[in-house]
CSV table of C-alpha atoms in Angstrom, one decimal:
chain,number,residue,atom,x,y,z
A,1,MET,CA,40.2,103.0,74.0
A,2,THR,CA,39.4,101.8,77.5
A,3,GLN,CA,36.7,104.4,78.2
A,4,LYS,CA,33.0,103.5,77.8
A,5,ILE,CA,30.9,105.5,75.4
A,6,ALA,CA,27.1,105.7,75.3
A,7,VAL,CA,25.1,106.8,72.2
A,8,LEU,CA,21.7,108.2,73.3
A,9,GLY,CA,18.9,108.2,70.8
A,10,ALA,CA,20.5,105.9,68.2
A,11,GLY,CA,18.9,106.9,65.0
A,12,LYS,CA,20.8,106.8,61.6
A,13,ILE,CA,23.6,109.1,62.8
A,14,GLY,CA,23.9,107.3,66.1
A,15,GLU,CA,24.1,104.0,64.4
A,16,ALA,CA,26.7,105.3,62.0
A,17,LEU,CA,28.9,106.4,65.0
A,18,LEU,CA,28.5,103.0,66.6
A,19,SER,CA,29.5,101.1,63.5
A,20,GLY,CA,32.4,103.6,62.9
A,21,MET,CA,33.8,103.1,66.4
A,22,ILE,CA,33.6,99.3,66.0
A,23,ARG,CA,35.4,99.4,62.7
A,24,GLY,CA,38.0,101.7,64.3
A,25,GLY,CA,38.8,99.0,66.8
A,26,ARG,CA,36.6,99.7,69.8
A,27,HIS,CA,35.0,96.6,71.3
A,28,ALA,CA,31.3,96.4,71.6
A,29,SER,CA,31.7,95.9,75.4
A,30,GLN,CA,33.0,99.5,75.5
A,31,LEU,CA,29.8,100.8,74.0
A,32,LEU,CA,26.3,101.5,75.3
A,33,VAL,CA,23.2,102.6,73.4
A,34,THR,CA,19.8,103.9,74.3
A,35,ALA,CA,16.7,103.8,72.1
A,36,ARG,CA,13.2,104.9,72.5
A,37,ARG,CA,11.7,101.7,71.0
A,38,GLU,CA,12.4,98.3,72.4
A,39,GLU,CA,12.6,96.7,69.0
A,40,ARG,CA,15.2,99.3,67.9
A,41,ALA,CA,17.3,98.4,70.9
A,42,ARG,CA,17.1,94.7,70.1
A,43,GLU,CA,18.0,95.4,66.5
A,44,LEU,CA,21.2,97.3,67.5
A,45,HIS,CA,22.1,94.6,70.0
A,46,VAL,CA,21.8,91.9,67.4
A,47,ARG,CA,23.6,93.9,64.7
A,48,TYR,CA,26.6,95.2,66.8
A,49,GLY,CA,26.6,93.3,70.1
A,50,VAL,CA,26.3,96.5,72.1
A,51,GLU,CA,24.5,96.6,75.4
A,52,CYS,CA,21.2,98.6,75.4
A,53,VAL,CA,20.5,100.4,78.6
A,54,SER,CA,18.3,103.2,80.0
A,55,ASN,CA,19.3,106.8,79.8
A,56,ALA,CA,19.9,106.8,83.6
A,57,GLU,CA,22.2,103.7,83.3
A,58,ALA,CA,24.1,105.4,80.5
A,59,ALA,CA,24.7,108.5,82.6
A,60,LYS,CA,26.0,106.4,85.5
A,61,ASN,CA,28.2,104.1,83.6
A,62,ALA,CA,29.6,105.9,80.5
A,63,ASP,CA,32.6,108.2,80.4
A,64,THR,CA,31.4,109.9,77.3
A,65,LEU,CA,27.7,110.4,76.4
A,66,ILE,CA,26.8,111.3,72.8
A,67,LEU,CA,23.3,112.9,72.6
A,68,THR,CA,21.9,112.4,69.1
A,69,VAL,CA,18.3,113.4,69.8
A,70,LYS,CA,16.3,116.1,68.0
A,71,PRO,CA,16.6,119.7,69.4
A,72,GLN,CA,13.0,119.6,70.7
A,73,ASP,CA,13.8,116.5,72.8
A,74,MET,CA,17.0,117.7,74.3
A,75,GLY,CA,15.5,119.4,77.4
A,76,ALA,CA,13.6,116.3,78.5
A,77,LEU,CA,16.7,114.1,77.9
A,78,LEU,CA,18.9,116.4,80.0
A,79,ALA,CA,16.4,116.5,82.8
A,80,GLU,CA,16.4,112.7,82.8
A,81,LEU,CA,20.2,112.5,82.8
A,82,ALA,CA,21.1,115.3,85.3
A,83,PRO,CA,20.4,113.4,88.6
A,84,HIS,CA,22.6,110.5,87.6
A,85,LEU,CA,25.5,112.3,85.7
A,86,PRO,CA,28.7,113.0,87.5
A,87,ALA,CA,30.4,116.3,86.6
A,88,ASP,CA,33.6,114.5,85.2
A,89,ARG,CA,31.7,112.9,82.3
A,90,LEU,CA,32.0,114.3,78.8
A,91,VAL,CA,28.7,115.2,77.1
A,92,VAL,CA,28.7,115.6,73.3
A,93,SER,CA,25.6,117.3,72.0
A,94,GLY,CA,24.7,116.6,68.4
A,95,ALA,CA,21.4,118.6,68.4
A,96,ALA,CA,21.1,121.3,65.7
A,97,GLY,CA,21.1,124.8,67.0
A,98,VAL,CA,21.3,123.9,70.7
A,99,PRO,CA,24.2,125.9,72.3
A,100,THR,CA,26.4,124.4,74.9
A,101,THR,CA,25.2,126.9,77.5
A,102,ARG,CA,21.7,125.4,77.3
A,103,VAL,CA,23.1,121.9,77.9
A,104,GLU,CA,25.5,123.1,80.7
A,105,GLU,CA,22.8,124.9,82.6
A,106,GLN,CA,20.7,121.6,83.0
A,107,LEU,CA,23.7,119.6,84.2
A,108,THR,CA,26.0,119.6,87.3
A,109,ALA,CA,28.2,122.7,87.3
A,110,GLY,CA,31.5,122.1,85.6
A,111,THR,CA,30.4,119.3,83.3
A,112,PRO,CA,32.4,119.5,80.0
A,113,VAL,CA,30.2,119.8,77.0
A,114,VAL,CA,31.3,119.6,73.3
A,115,ARG,CA,28.9,120.6,70.5
A,116,VAL,CA,29.2,118.6,67.3
A,117,MET,CA,27.2,118.9,64.0
A,118,THR,CA,27.8,116.0,61.6
A,119,ASN,CA,25.9,115.1,58.5
A,120,THR,CA,24.4,112.1,56.8
A,121,PRO,CA,27.5,111.1,54.7
A,122,ALA,CA,28.7,109.8,58.0
A,123,LEU,CA,26.7,106.7,57.0
A,124,VAL,CA,29.3,106.0,54.3
A,125,ASP,CA,32.3,107.2,56.3
A,126,GLU,CA,32.4,110.6,54.4
A,127,GLY,CA,30.8,112.7,57.1
A,128,MET,CA,31.9,116.3,58.0
A,129,SER,CA,31.7,116.9,61.7
A,130,VAL,CA,32.1,120.4,63.1
A,131,ILE,CA,33.3,120.5,66.7
A,132,SER,CA,33.1,123.3,69.3
A,133,ALA,CA,34.1,123.4,73.0
A,134,GLY,CA,31.7,124.5,75.7
A,135,THR,CA,32.7,126.5,78.8
A,136,HIS,CA,34.3,123.6,80.7
A,137,ALA,CA,35.7,121.5,77.7
A,138,GLY,CA,39.4,121.4,77.2
A,139,GLU,CA,41.8,119.9,74.7
A,140,GLU,CA,41.3,116.4,76.0
A,141,HIS,CA,37.6,116.6,75.5
A,142,LEU,CA,37.9,118.0,71.9
A,143,ALA,CA,40.4,115.3,71.0
A,144,ARG,CA,38.1,112.6,72.3
A,145,ALA,CA,35.2,114.0,70.2
A,146,GLU,CA,37.6,114.1,67.2
A,147,GLU,CA,38.6,110.5,67.7
A,148,ILE,CA,34.9,109.4,67.8
A,149,PHE,CA,33.7,111.4,64.8
A,150,GLY,CA,36.9,111.0,62.8
A,151,GLY,CA,35.9,107.3,62.4
A,152,VAL,CA,33.1,108.4,60.1
A,153,GLY,CA,34.7,111.2,58.1
A,154,LYS,CA,36.5,114.4,58.6
A,155,THR,CA,36.4,116.8,61.6
A,156,LEU,CA,36.8,120.5,61.9
A,157,ARG,CA,37.1,122.7,65.0
A,158,VAL,CA,35.3,126.1,64.9
A,159,PRO,CA,34.3,128.6,67.5
A,160,GLU,CA,30.7,127.9,68.7
A,161,SER,CA,29.6,131.3,67.3
A,162,GLN,CA,30.1,129.7,63.8
A,163,GLN,CA,28.1,126.5,64.5
A,164,ASP,CA,24.8,127.8,63.1
A,165,ALA,CA,26.5,128.8,59.9
A,166,ALA,CA,28.3,125.4,59.7
A,167,THR,CA,25.0,123.6,60.3
A,168,ALA,CA,23.4,125.5,57.4
A,169,LEU,CA,26.3,124.7,55.1
A,170,SER,CA,27.5,121.3,56.1
A,171,GLY,CA,24.8,119.7,58.3
A,172,SER,CA,22.1,120.6,55.7
A,173,GLY,CA,24.5,120.6,52.8
A,174,PRO,CA,23.9,117.1,51.5
A,175,ALA,CA,20.2,117.8,50.9
A,176,TYR,CA,21.2,120.7,48.6
A,177,PHE,CA,23.2,118.4,46.4
A,178,PHE,CA,20.5,115.7,46.4
A,179,PHE,CA,18.0,118.5,45.3
A,180,LEU,CA,20.4,119.5,42.5
A,181,VAL,CA,20.8,116.0,41.3
A,182,GLU,CA,17.0,115.5,41.3
A,183,ALA,CA,16.6,118.7,39.3
A,184,MET,CA,19.3,117.8,36.8
A,185,THR,CA,17.9,114.3,36.4
A,186,ASP,CA,14.5,115.8,35.6
A,187,ALA,CA,16.3,118.0,33.0
A,188,GLY,CA,17.8,114.9,31.4
A,189,ILE,CA,14.3,113.3,31.1
A,190,LEU,CA,13.0,116.5,29.5
A,191,LEU,CA,15.8,116.2,26.9
A,192,GLY,CA,14.8,112.6,26.1
A,193,LEU,CA,17.0,110.5,28.3
A,194,PRO,CA,15.6,107.6,30.3
A,195,ARG,CA,15.6,108.3,34.0
A,196,ASP,CA,18.1,105.6,35.0
A,197,LYS,CA,20.6,106.8,32.4
A,198,ALA,CA,20.1,110.5,33.4
A,199,HIS,CA,20.6,109.5,37.0
A,200,ASP,CA,23.8,107.6,36.3
A,201,LEU,CA,25.2,110.5,34.2
A,202,ILE,CA,24.6,113.1,36.9
A,203,VAL,CA,25.7,110.9,39.8
A,204,GLN,CA,29.1,110.2,38.2
A,205,ALA,CA,29.5,113.8,37.2
A,206,ALA,CA,28.9,114.7,40.9
A,207,ILE,CA,31.4,112.1,42.1
A,208,GLY,CA,34.0,113.2,39.7
A,209,ALA,CA,33.5,116.9,40.3
A,210,SER,CA,33.7,116.3,44.1
A,211,ARG,CA,37.0,114.5,43.8
A,212,MET,CA,38.4,117.2,41.7
A,213,LEU,CA,37.4,119.8,44.3
A,214,ARG,CA,38.9,117.8,47.0
A,215,ASP,CA,42.1,116.6,45.4
A,216,SER,CA,43.2,119.2,42.8
A,217,GLY,CA,43.8,122.1,45.1
A,218,GLU,CA,42.1,124.4,42.4
A,219,HIS,CA,39.6,127.0,43.2
A,220,PRO,CA,36.0,126.1,42.1
A,221,VAL,CA,36.0,129.1,39.8
A,222,THR,CA,39.1,127.7,38.0
A,223,LEU,CA,37.6,124.3,37.7
A,224,ARG,CA,34.4,125.7,36.3
A,225,GLU,CA,36.2,127.9,33.8
A,226,ASN,CA,38.1,124.8,32.6
A,227,VAL,CA,34.8,123.4,31.5
A,228,THR,CA,33.5,126.7,30.0
A,229,SER,CA,34.6,127.2,26.4
A,230,PRO,CA,33.9,130.5,24.6
A,231,ALA,CA,30.5,130.4,23.0
A,232,GLY,CA,30.1,126.8,24.1
A,233,THR,CA,27.3,124.8,25.7
A,234,THR,CA,28.4,125.3,29.3
A,235,ILE,CA,28.5,129.2,29.2
A,236,ASN,CA,24.9,129.2,27.8
A,237,ALA,CA,23.8,127.0,30.7
A,238,ILE,CA,25.6,129.2,33.2
A,239,ARG,CA,24.0,132.3,31.7
A,240,GLU,CA,20.5,130.8,32.3
A,241,LEU,CA,21.4,129.9,35.9
A,242,GLU,CA,22.5,133.5,36.5
A,243,ASN,CA,19.4,134.8,34.7
A,244,HIS,CA,17.2,132.8,37.1
A,245,GLY,CA,19.0,133.9,40.2
A,246,VAL,CA,20.3,130.5,41.2
A,247,ARG,CA,23.3,131.9,43.0
A,248,ALA,CA,21.1,134.4,44.9
A,249,ALA,CA,18.7,131.6,45.7
A,250,PHE,CA,21.5,129.5,47.3
A,251,LEU,CA,22.6,132.5,49.4
A,252,ALA,CA,19.1,133.1,50.6
A,253,ALA,CA,18.4,129.4,51.3
A,254,ILE,CA,21.6,128.8,53.3
A,255,GLU,CA,20.9,132.0,55.3
A,256,ALA,CA,17.4,130.7,56.0
A,257,ALA,CA,18.9,127.4,57.3
A,258,ARG,CA,21.3,129.4,59.5
A,259,ASP,CA,18.3,131.4,60.9
A,260,ARG,CA,16.4,128.2,61.6
A,261,SER,CA,19.3,126.7,63.5
A,262,ARG,CA,19.4,129.8,65.7
A,263,ASP,CA,15.7,129.5,66.2
A,264,LEU,CA,16.0,125.9,67.3
A,265,GLY,CA,18.7,127.0,69.8
A,266,THR,CA,16.3,129.4,71.5
A,267,GLY,CA,13.6,126.7,71.9
A,268,GLY,CA,11.7,127.4,68.6
A,269,HIS,CA,9.5,124.6,67.2
């Protein structure tokens, strides 16, 4: 808890990490933040009491640097950090698709790098953060990343070879659920319900179903079958979903997200 942590590029996820660390007992004096816009830096300082610094100052003074910039901006950020960053600092990369080798090759040889993909439910302390070690990162570095990201949800270690798949499932995953809720709300309107009532019905169904998935220990097939009576309403709906290839569409969509993550990792735009 005495180490200093810098969050570079403090957008929504970066701010969620800041607030999570403070709620977890870390003092604002142990935290640094960088932001591209001066008004954003002032906003974070007023809200959390953290010191806003330049990227170079963060590299010189922080023990752990969390890079929350977009993949396309990672190269320029690393070039800015490299002249000021000692090799004993921990660098945590949160950029989708960017492998640890790309980060390592722009920094001093031997710098420990940990790759983390989190998701937007971190904003409500229900994030899922997938953690992988780079070439020079050991148990201590993984544990440090778990401590930080564990403050805004759950963490899971995976080999880096599985990071693109995890990004497609978990990093992008909330958007799929929001899309589904949007579609189901539209269906409720089609059936004659007011939008606000349709929305409330679907959101509560989603919350309840999520808790059952998390807490019951049952397989999702079992939970679905428990709702699906012979010749009932649910089986008719399931038949239509299968007729329209919804399962196949999800498989193709998540595969496409995985492929895009790989593309970003090779410098694609």
